Short mmCIF file of C-alpha atoms in Angstrom, two decimals:
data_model
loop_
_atom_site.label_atom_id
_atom_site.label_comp_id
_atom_site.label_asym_id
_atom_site.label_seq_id
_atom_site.Cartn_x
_atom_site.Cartn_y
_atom_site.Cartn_z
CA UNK D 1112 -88.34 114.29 -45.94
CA UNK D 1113 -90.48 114.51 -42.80
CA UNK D 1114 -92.81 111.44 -41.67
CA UNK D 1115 -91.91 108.33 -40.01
CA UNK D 1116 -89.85 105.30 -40.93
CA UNK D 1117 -92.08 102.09 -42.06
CA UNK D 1118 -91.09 98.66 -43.63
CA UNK D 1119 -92.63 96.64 -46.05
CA UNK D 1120 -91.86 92.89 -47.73
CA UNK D 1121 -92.96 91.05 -50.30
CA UNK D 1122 -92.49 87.17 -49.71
CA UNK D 1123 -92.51 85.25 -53.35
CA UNK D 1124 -92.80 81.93 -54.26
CA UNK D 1125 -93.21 79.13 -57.12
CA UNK D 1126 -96.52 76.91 -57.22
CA UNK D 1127 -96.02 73.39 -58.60
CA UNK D 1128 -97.58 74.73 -61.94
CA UNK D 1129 -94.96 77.30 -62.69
CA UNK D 1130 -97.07 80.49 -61.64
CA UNK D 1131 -94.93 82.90 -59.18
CA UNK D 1132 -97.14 84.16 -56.43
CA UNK D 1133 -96.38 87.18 -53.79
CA UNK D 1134 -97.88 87.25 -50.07
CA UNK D 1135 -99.94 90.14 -49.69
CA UNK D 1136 -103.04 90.87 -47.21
CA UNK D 1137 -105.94 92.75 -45.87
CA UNK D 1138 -105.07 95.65 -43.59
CA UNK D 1139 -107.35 94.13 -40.35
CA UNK D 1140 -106.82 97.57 -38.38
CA UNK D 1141 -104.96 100.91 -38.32
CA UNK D 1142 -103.87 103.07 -41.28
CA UNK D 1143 -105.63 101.47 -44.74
CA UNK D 1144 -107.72 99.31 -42.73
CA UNK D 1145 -109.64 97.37 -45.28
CA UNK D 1146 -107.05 97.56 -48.54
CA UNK D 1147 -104.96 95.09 -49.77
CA UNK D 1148 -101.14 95.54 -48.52
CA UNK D 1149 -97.74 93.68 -48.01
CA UNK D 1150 -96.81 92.88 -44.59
CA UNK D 1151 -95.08 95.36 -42.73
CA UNK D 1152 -95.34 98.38 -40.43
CA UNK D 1153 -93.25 100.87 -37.93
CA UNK D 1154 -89.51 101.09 -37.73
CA UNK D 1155 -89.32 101.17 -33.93
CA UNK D 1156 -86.79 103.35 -31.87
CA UNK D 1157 -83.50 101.52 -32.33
CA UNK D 1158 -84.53 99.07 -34.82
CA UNK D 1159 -82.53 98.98 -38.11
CA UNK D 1160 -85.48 98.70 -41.16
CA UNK D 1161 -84.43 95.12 -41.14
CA UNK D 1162 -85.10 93.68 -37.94
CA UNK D 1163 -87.83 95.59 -38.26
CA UNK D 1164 -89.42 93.80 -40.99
CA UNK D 1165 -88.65 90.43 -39.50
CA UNK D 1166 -90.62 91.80 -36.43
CA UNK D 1167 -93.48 92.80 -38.40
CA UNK D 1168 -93.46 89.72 -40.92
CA UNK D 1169 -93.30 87.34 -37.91
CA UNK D 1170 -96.57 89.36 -36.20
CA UNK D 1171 -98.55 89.97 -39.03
CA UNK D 1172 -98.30 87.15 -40.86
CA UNK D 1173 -96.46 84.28 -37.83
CA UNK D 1174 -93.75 83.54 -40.60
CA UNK D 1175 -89.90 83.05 -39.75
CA UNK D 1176 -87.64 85.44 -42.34
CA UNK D 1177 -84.06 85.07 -41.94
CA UNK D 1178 -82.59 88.17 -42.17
CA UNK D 1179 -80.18 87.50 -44.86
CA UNK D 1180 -82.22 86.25 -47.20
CA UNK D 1181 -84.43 89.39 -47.47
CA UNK D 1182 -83.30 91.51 -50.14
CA UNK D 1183 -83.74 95.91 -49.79
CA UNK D 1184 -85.44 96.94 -52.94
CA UNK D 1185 -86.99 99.88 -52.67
CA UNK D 1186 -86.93 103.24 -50.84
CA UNK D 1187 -90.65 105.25 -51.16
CA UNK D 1188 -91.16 108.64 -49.20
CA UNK D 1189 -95.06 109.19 -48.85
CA UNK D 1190 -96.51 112.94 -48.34
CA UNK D 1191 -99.94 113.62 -47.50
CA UNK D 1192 -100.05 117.15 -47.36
CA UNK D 1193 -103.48 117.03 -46.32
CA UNK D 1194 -102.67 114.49 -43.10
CA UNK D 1195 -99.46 115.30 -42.17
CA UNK D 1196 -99.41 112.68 -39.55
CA UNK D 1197 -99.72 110.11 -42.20
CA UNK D 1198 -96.22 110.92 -44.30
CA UNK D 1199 -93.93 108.32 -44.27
CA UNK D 1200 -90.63 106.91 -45.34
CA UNK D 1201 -91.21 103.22 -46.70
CA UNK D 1202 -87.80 100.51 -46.69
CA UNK D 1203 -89.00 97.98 -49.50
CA UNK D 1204 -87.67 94.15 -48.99
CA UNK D 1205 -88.39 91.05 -51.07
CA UNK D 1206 -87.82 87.34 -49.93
CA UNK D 1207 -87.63 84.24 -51.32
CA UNK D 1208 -86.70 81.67 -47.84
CA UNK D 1209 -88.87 81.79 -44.62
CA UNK D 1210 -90.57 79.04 -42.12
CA UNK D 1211 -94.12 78.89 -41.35
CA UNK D 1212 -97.45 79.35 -42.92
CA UNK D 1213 -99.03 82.68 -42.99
CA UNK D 1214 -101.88 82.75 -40.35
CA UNK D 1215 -104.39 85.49 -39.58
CA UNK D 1216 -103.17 88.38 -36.86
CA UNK D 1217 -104.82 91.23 -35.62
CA UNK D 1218 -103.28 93.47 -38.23
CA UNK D 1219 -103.09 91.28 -40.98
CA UNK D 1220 -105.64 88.05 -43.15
CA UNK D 1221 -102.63 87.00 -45.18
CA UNK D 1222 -103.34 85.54 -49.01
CA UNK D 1223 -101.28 84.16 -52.19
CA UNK D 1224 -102.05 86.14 -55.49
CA UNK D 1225 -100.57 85.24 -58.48
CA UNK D 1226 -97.80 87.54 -59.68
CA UNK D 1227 -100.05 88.27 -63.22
CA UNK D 1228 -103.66 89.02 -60.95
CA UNK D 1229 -101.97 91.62 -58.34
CA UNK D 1230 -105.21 93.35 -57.10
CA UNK D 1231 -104.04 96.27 -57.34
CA UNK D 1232 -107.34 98.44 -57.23
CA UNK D 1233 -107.58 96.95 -53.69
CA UNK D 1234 -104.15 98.56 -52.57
CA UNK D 1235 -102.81 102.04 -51.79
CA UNK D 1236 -103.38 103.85 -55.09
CA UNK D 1237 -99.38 104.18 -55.52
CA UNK D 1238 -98.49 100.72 -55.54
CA UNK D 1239 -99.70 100.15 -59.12
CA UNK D 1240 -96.60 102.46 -60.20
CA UNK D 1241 -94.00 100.80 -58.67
CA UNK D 1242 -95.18 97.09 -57.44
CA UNK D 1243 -95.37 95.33 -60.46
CA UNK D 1244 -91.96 96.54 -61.06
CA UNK D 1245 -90.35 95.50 -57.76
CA UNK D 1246 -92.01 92.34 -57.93
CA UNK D 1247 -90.41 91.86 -61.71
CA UNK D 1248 -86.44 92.07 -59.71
CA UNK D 1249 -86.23 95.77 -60.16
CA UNK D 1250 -85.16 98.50 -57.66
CA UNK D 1251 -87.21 101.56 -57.23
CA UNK D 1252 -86.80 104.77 -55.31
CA UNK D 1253 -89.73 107.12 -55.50
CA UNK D 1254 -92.07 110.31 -54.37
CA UNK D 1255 -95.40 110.21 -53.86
CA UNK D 1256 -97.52 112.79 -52.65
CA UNK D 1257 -101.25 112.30 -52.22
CA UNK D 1258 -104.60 114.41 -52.92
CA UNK D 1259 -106.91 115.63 -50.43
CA UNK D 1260 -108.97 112.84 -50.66
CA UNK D 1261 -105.24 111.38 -49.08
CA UNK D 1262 -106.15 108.02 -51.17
CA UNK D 1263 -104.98 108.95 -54.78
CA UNK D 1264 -101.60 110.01 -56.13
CA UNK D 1265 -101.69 113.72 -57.42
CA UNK D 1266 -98.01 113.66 -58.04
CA UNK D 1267 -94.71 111.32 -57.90
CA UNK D 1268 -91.20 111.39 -59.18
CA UNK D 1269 -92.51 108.07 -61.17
CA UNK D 1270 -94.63 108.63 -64.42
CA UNK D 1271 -98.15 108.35 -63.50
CA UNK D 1272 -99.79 107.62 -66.87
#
């Protein structure tokens, strides 16, 4: 598929009480400015989708990920037929070990949610097909393609009901 190559990760971990949580954020700039994302971005020239998500983890969010303890999950394509500019090609990691606490970039205000109160009507319309399920251990490799409004799904290889 055309587009570019992107990374995203989702960083979990246990609160004293028992309640998972996942590290997600507000987009402070660029593409989805405003919604509700994991941290992530670009797949630079030369750059395997890992190092690139260490990169991006370590900008957006000033938390140390080693490497091997990220796990590849997921593999989305994005289309927008109607912004061709924006398709994309998404590598999906999940992590359980890093350094650091997340801290506000220029790209990125970092925040906890609880695994059960994803806000998902915050995100990218597609992530509420597949993110609940990635987050649950499961690996997913979808299709989306978007409307002309290029914010809701108007078809995927995933059931959309």
């Amino acid at each position: 598929m055309a587009g570019y190559e992107v990374c995203v990760c989702y960083l979990l971990r246990t609160r004293p009480d028992g309640r998972r949580e996942v590290l997600l954020g507000r987009k402070r700039s660029g593409l989805g400015l405003g919604k509700i994302v994991g941290p992530g971005g670009k797949v630079e020239h030369g750059e395997s989708p890992l190092e690139a998500i260490v990169r991006e983890v370590a900008e957006e969010t000033g938390i140390r990920v080693p490497p091997s303890s990220l796990r590849e999950v997921g593999r989305l394509e994005y289309e927008f037929p109607f912004r061709s500019a924006w398709s994309q090609n998404s590598t999906v990691f999940v992590g359980e070990e890093w350094s650091g606490s997340p801290d506000v970039s220029d790209e990125l205000a970092p925040e906890w949610f609880a695994l059960d109160e994803l806000p998902l009507e915050e995100m990218w319309h597609d992530a509420r097909f597949w993110l609940p399920r990635v987050l649950a251990g499961e690996r997913v490799q979808a299709w989306f393609s978007f409307s002309d409004d290029n914010q809701t799904v108007a078809e995927s290889s995933l059931p959309l009901g």
